[in-house]
PDB file of C-alpha atoms in Angstrom:
ATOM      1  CA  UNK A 365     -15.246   0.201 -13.501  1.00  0.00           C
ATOM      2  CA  UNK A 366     -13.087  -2.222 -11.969  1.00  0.00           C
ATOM      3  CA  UNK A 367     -12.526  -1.723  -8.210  1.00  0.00           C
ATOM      4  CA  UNK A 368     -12.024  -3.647  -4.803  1.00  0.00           C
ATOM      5  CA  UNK A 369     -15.026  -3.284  -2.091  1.00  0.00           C
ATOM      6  CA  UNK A 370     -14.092  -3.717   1.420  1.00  0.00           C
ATOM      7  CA  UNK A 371     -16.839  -4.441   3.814  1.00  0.00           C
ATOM      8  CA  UNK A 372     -17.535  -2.767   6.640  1.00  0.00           C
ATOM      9  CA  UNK A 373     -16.259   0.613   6.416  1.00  0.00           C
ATOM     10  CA  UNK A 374     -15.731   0.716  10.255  1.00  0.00           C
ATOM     11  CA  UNK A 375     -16.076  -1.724  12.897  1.00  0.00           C
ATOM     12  CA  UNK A 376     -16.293  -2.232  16.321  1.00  0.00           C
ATOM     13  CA  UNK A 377     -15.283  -5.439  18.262  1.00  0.00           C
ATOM     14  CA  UNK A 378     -15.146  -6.736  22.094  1.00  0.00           C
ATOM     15  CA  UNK A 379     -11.816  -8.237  22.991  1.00  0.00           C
ATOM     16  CA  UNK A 380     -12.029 -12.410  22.373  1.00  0.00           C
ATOM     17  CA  UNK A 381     -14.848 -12.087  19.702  1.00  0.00           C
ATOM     18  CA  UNK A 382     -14.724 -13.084  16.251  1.00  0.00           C
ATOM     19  CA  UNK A 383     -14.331 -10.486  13.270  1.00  0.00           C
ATOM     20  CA  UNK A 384     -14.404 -11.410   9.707  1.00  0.00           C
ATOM     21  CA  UNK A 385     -13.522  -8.519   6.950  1.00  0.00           C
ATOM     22  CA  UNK A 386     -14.885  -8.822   3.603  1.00  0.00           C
ATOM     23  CA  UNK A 387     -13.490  -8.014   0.394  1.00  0.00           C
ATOM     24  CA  UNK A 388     -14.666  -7.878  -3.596  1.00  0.00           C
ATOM     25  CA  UNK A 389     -13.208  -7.507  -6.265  1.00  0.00           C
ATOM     26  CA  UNK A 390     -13.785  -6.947  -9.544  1.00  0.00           C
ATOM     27  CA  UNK A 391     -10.630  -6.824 -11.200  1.00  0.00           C
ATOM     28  CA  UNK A 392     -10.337 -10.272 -12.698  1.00  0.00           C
ATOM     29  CA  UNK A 393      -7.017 -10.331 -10.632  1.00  0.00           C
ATOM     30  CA  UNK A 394      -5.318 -13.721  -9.463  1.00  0.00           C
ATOM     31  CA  UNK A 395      -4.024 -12.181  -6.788  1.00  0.00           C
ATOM     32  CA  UNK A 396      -5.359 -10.991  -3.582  1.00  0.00           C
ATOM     33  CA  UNK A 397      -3.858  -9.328  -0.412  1.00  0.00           C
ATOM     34  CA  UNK A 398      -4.747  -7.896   3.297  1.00  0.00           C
ATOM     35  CA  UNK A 399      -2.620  -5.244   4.866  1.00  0.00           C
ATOM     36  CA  UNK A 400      -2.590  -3.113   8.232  1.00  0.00           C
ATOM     37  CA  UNK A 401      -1.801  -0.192   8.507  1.00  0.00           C
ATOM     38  CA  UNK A 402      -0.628   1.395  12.013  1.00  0.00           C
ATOM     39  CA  UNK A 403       1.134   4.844  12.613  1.00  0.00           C
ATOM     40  CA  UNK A 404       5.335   4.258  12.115  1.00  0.00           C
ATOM     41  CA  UNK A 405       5.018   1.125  10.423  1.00  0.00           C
ATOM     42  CA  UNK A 406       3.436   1.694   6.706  1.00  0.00           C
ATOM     43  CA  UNK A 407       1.258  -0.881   5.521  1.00  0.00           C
ATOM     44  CA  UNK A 408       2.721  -4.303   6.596  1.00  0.00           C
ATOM     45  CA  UNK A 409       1.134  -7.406   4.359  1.00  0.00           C
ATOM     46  CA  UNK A 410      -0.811 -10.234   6.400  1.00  0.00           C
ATOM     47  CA  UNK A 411      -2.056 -12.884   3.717  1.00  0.00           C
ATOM     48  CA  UNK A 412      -2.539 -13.130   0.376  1.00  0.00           C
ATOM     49  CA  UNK A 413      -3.758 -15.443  -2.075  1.00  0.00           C
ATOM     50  CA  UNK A 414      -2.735 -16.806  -5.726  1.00  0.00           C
ATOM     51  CA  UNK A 415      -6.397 -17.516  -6.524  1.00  0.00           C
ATOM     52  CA  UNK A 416      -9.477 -19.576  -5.248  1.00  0.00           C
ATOM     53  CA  UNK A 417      -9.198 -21.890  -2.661  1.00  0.00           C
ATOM     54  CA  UNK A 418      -5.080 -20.742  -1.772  1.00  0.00           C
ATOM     55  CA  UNK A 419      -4.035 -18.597   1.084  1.00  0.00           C
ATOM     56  CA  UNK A 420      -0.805 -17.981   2.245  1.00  0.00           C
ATOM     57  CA  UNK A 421       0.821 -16.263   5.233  1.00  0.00           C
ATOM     58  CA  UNK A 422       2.637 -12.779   4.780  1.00  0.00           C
ATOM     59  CA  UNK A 423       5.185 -11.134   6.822  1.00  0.00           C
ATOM     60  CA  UNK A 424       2.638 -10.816  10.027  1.00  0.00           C
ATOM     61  CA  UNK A 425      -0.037 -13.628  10.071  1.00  0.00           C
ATOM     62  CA  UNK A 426      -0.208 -14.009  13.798  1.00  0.00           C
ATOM     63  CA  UNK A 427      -3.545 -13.665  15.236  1.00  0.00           C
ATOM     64  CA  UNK A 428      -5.151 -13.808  11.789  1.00  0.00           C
ATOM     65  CA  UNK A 429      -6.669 -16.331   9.316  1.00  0.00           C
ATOM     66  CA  UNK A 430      -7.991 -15.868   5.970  1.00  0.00           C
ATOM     67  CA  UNK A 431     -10.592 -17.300   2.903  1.00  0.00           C
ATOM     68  CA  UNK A 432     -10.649 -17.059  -0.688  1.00  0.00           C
ATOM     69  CA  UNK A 433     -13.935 -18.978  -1.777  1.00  0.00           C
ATOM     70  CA  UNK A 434     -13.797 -17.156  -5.188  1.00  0.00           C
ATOM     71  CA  UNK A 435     -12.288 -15.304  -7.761  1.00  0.00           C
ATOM     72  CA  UNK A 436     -13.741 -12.642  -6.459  1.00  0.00           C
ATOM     73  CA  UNK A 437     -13.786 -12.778  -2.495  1.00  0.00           C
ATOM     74  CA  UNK A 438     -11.112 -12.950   0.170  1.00  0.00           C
ATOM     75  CA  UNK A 439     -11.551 -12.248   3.649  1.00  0.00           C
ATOM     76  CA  UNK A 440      -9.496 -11.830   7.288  1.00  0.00           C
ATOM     77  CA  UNK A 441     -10.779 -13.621  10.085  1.00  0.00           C
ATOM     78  CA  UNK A 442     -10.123 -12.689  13.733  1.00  0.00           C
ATOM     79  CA  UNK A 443     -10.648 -15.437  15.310  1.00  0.00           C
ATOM     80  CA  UNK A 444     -10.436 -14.120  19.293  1.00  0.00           C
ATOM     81  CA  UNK A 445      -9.618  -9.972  18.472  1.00  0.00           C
ATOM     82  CA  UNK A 446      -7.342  -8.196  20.814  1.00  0.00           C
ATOM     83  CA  UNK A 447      -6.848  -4.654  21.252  1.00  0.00           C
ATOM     84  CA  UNK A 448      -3.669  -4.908  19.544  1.00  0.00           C
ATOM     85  CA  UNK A 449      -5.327  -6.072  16.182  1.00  0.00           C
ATOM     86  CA  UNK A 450      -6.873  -2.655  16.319  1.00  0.00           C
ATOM     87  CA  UNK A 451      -6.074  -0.636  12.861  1.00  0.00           C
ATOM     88  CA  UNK A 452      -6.875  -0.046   9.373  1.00  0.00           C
ATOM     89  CA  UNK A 453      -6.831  -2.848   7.221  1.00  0.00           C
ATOM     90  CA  UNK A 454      -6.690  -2.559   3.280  1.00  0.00           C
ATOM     91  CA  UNK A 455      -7.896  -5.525   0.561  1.00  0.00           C
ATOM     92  CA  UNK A 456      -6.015  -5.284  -2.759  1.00  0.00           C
ATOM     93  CA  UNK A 457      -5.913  -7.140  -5.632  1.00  0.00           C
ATOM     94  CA  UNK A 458      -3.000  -7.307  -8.499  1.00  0.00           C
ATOM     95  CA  UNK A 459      -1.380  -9.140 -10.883  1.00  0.00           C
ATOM     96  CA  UNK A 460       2.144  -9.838 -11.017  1.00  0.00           C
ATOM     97  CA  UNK A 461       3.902  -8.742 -14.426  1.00  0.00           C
ATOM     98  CA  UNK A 462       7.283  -7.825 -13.722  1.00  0.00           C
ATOM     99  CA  UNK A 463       7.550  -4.590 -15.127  1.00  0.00           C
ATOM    100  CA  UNK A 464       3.523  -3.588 -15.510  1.00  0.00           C
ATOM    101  CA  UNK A 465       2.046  -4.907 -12.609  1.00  0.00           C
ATOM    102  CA  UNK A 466      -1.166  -3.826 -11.658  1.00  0.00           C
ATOM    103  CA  UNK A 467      -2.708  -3.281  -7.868  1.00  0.00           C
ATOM    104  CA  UNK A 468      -5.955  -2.001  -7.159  1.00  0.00           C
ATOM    105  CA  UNK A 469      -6.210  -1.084  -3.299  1.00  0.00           C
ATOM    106  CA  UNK A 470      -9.704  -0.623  -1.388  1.00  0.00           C
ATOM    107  CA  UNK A 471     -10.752   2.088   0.709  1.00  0.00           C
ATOM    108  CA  UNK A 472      -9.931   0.480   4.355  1.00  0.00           C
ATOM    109  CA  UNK A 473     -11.691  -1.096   7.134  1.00  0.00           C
ATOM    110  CA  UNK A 474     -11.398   0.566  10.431  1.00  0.00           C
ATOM    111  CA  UNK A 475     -11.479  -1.456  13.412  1.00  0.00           C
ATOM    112  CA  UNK A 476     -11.232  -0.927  17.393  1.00  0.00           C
ATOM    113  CA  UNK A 477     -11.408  -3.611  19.752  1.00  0.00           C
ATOM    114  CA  UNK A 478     -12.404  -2.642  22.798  1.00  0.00           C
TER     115      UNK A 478
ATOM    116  CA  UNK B 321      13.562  -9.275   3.033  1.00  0.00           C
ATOM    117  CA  UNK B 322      12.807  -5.949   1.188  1.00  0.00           C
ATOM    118  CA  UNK B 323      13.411  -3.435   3.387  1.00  0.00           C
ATOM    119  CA  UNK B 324      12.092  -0.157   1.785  1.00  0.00           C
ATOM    120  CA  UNK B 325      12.775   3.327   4.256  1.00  0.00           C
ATOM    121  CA  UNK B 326      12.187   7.014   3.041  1.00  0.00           C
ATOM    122  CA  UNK B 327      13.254  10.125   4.460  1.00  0.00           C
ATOM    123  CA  UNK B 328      12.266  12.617   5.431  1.00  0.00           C
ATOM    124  CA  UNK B 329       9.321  11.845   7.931  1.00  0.00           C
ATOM    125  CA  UNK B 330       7.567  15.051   7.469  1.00  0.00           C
ATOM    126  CA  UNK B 331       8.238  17.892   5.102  1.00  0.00           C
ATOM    127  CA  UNK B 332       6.750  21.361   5.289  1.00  0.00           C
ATOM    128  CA  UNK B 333       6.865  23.312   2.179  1.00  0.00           C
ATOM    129  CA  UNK B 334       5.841  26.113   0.235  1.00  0.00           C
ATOM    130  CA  UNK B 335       2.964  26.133  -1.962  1.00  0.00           C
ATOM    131  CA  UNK B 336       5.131  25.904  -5.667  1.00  0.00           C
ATOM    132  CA  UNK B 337       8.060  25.304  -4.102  1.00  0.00           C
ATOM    133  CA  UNK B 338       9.692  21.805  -5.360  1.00  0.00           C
ATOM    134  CA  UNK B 339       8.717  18.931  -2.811  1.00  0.00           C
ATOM    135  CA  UNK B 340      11.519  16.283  -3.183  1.00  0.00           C
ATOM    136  CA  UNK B 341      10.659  12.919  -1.285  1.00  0.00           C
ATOM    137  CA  UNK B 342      13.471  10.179  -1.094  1.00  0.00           C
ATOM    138  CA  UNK B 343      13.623   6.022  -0.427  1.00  0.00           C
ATOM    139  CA  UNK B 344      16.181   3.537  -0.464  1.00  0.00           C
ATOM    140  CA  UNK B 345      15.693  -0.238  -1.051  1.00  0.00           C
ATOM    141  CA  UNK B 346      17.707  -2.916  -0.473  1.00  0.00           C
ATOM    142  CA  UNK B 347      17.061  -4.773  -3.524  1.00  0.00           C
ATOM    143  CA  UNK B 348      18.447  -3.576  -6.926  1.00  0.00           C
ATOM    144  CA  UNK B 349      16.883  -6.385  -8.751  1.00  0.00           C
ATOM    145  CA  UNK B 350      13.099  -5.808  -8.163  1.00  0.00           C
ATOM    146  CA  UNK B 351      10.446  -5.503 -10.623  1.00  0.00           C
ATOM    147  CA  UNK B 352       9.209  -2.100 -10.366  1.00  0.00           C
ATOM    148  CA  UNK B 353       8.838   0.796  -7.818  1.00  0.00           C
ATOM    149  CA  UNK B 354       5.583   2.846  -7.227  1.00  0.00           C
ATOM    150  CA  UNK B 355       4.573   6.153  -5.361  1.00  0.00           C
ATOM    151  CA  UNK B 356       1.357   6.076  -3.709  1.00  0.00           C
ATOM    152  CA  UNK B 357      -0.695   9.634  -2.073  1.00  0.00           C
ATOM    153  CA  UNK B 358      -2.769   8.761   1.055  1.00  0.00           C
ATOM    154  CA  UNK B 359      -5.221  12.177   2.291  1.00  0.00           C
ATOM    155  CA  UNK B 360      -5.733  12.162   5.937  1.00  0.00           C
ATOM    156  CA  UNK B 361      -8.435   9.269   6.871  1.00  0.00           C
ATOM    157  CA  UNK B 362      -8.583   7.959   3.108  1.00  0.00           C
ATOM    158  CA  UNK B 363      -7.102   5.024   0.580  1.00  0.00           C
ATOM    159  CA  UNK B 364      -4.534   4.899  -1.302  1.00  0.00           C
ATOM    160  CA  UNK B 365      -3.727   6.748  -4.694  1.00  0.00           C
ATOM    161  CA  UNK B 366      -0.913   5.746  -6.848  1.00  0.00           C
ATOM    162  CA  UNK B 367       0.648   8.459  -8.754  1.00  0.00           C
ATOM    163  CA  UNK B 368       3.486   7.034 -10.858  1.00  0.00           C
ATOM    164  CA  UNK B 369       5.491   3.598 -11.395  1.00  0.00           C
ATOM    165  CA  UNK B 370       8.919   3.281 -12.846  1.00  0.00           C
ATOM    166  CA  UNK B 371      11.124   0.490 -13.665  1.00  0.00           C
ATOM    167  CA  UNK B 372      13.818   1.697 -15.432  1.00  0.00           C
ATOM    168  CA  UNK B 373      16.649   3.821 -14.472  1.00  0.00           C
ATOM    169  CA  UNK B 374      16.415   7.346 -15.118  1.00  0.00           C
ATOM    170  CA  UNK B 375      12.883   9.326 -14.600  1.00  0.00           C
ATOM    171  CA  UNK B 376       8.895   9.267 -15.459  1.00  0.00           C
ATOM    172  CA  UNK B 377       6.608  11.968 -15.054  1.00  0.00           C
ATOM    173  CA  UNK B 378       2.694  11.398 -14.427  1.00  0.00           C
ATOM    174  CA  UNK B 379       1.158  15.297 -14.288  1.00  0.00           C
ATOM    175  CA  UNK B 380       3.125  17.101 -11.458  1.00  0.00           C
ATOM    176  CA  UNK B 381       4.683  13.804 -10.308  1.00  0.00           C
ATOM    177  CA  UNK B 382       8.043  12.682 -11.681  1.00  0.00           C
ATOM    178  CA  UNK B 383       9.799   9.722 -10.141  1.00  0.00           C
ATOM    179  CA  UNK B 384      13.635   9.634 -10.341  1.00  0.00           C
ATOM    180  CA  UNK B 385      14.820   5.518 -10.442  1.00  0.00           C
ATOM    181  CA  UNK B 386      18.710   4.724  -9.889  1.00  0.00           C
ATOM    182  CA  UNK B 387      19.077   0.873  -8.981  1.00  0.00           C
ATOM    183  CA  UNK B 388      22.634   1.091  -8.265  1.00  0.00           C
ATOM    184  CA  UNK B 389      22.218   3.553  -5.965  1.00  0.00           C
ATOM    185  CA  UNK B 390      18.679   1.761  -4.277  1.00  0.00           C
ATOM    186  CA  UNK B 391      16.983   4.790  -4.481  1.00  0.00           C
ATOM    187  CA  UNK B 392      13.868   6.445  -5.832  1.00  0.00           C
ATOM    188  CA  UNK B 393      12.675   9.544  -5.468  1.00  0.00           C
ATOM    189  CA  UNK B 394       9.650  11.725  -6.209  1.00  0.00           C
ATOM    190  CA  UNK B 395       9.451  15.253  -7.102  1.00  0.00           C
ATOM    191  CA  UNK B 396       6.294  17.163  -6.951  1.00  0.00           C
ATOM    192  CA  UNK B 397       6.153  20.257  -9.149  1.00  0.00           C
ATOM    193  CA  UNK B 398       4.006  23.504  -8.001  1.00  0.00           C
ATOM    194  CA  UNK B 399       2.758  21.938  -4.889  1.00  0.00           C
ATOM    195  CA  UNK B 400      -0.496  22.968  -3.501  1.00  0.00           C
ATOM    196  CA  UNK B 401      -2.433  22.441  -0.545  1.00  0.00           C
ATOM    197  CA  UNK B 402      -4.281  19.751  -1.392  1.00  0.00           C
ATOM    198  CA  UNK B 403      -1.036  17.965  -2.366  1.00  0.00           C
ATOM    199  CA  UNK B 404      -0.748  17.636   1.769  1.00  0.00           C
ATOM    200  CA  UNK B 405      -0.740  14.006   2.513  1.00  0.00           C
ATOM    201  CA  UNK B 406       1.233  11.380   3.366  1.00  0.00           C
ATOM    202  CA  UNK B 407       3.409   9.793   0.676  1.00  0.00           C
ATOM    203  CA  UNK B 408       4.029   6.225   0.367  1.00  0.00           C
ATOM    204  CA  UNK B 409       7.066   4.244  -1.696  1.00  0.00           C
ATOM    205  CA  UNK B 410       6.183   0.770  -2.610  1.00  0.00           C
ATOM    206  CA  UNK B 411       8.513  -1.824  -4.533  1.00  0.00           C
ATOM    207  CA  UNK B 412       7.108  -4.370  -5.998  1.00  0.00           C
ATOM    208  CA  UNK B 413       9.178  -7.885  -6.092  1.00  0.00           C
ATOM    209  CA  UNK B 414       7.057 -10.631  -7.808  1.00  0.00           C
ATOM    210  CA  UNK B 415       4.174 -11.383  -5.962  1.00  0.00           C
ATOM    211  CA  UNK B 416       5.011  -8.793  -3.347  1.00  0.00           C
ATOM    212  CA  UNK B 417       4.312  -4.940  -2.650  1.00  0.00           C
ATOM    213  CA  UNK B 418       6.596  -3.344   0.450  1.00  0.00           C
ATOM    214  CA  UNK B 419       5.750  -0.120   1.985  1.00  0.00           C
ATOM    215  CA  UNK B 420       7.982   2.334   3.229  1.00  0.00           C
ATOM    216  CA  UNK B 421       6.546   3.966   6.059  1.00  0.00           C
ATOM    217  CA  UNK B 422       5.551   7.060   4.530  1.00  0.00           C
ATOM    218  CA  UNK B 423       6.761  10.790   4.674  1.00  0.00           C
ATOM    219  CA  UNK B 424       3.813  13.500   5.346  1.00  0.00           C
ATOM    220  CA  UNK B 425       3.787  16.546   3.007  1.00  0.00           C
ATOM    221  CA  UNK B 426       2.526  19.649   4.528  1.00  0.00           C
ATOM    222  CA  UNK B 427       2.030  22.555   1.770  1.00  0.00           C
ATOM    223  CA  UNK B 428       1.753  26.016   3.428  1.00  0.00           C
ATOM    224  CA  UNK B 429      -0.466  28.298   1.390  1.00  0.00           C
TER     225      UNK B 429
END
């Protein structure tokens, strides 16, 4: 079954340290996005990608890079985390067809930083 | 930029009473529209698209599209208490999907 895999499940980070979260997909999708997700904001997108090798900023790319090796993979790096970078972050991956576009979310990374 | 809101916040009603959930967008022209379920600590489950004006139904789910207006709704039939969860409106512009920030459903038993 096709399905996005976001690595770790929960995570916890010291203040100026370096975080990279992983994510898989299996979709075949071009397309490949990370969101956060904090309390009165919804999920608010922070890269995506077109496909390997791209990456482009979304609405809140401050504080954040990211990788797409592959197909497949795209991570978020956190360079030097802060506190305020603590949240839930979901992968996705889609394709853009106007009408029948297709997204296929994973099941969130929780980090603190500490 | 999309801006995508929904109203109420939080809504408390009666298990199989009607649950009516609203959002307003601020552009008419995008692709498609898309309500998503979210249970307490988990991902996200989509429950019905639309694209075209008028209504779909997935199940107990039927979402109520009227571009002119910028608004979508979602109507849950017979809710129950595992129907408590925060809601989610998405619209989907080309590459892009904007969240609303959510309302959260509480069904009383």
């Amino acid at each position: 079954e096709a399905a996005v895999t976001q690595s770790p499940r929960n995570k916890v980070a010291v203040t100026g340290g370096k975080v990279t979260l992983s994510c898989n997909q299996t979709n075949n999708h071009n397309n490949m996005y990370w969101y956060r997700q904090d309390t009165g904001h919804g999920l608010r997108l922070i890269h995506y990608s077109y496909g390997a090798g791209s990456t482009e900023k979304g609405d809140i790319p401050d504080g954040y890079k990211a990788s797409r090796p592959s197909q497949e993979n795209f991570s978020l790096i956190l360079e030097l985390a802060t506190p305020s970078q603590t949240s839930v972050y979901f992968c996705a991956s889609g394709e853009t067809r106007g009408a029948n576009s297709d997204y296929t979310f994973g099941s969130g990374t929780r980090l603190l930083v500490i | 930029q999309q801006k995508v809101q929904q109203s109420p916040e939080s809504l408390t009603v009666s298990e199989g009473a009607m649950a009516s959930l609203n959002c307003t967008f601020s552009d008419g022209t995008s692709d498609n529209f898309r309500w998503y379920r979210q249970h307490s600590g988990k991902g996200l489950e989509m429950l019905v698209s639309i694209f075209s004006d008028g209504e779909k139904e997935e199940g107990r789910f039927t979402a109520h599209l009227n571009r002119a207006s910028l608004h979508v709704s979602l109507h849950i039939r017979e809710p129950q208490p595992s129907d408590s969860a925060v809601y989610l409106c998405a619209v989907n512009m080309g590459y892009k999907l904007t969240f609303g920030t959510g309302t959260s459903l509480l069904v009383d038993p």
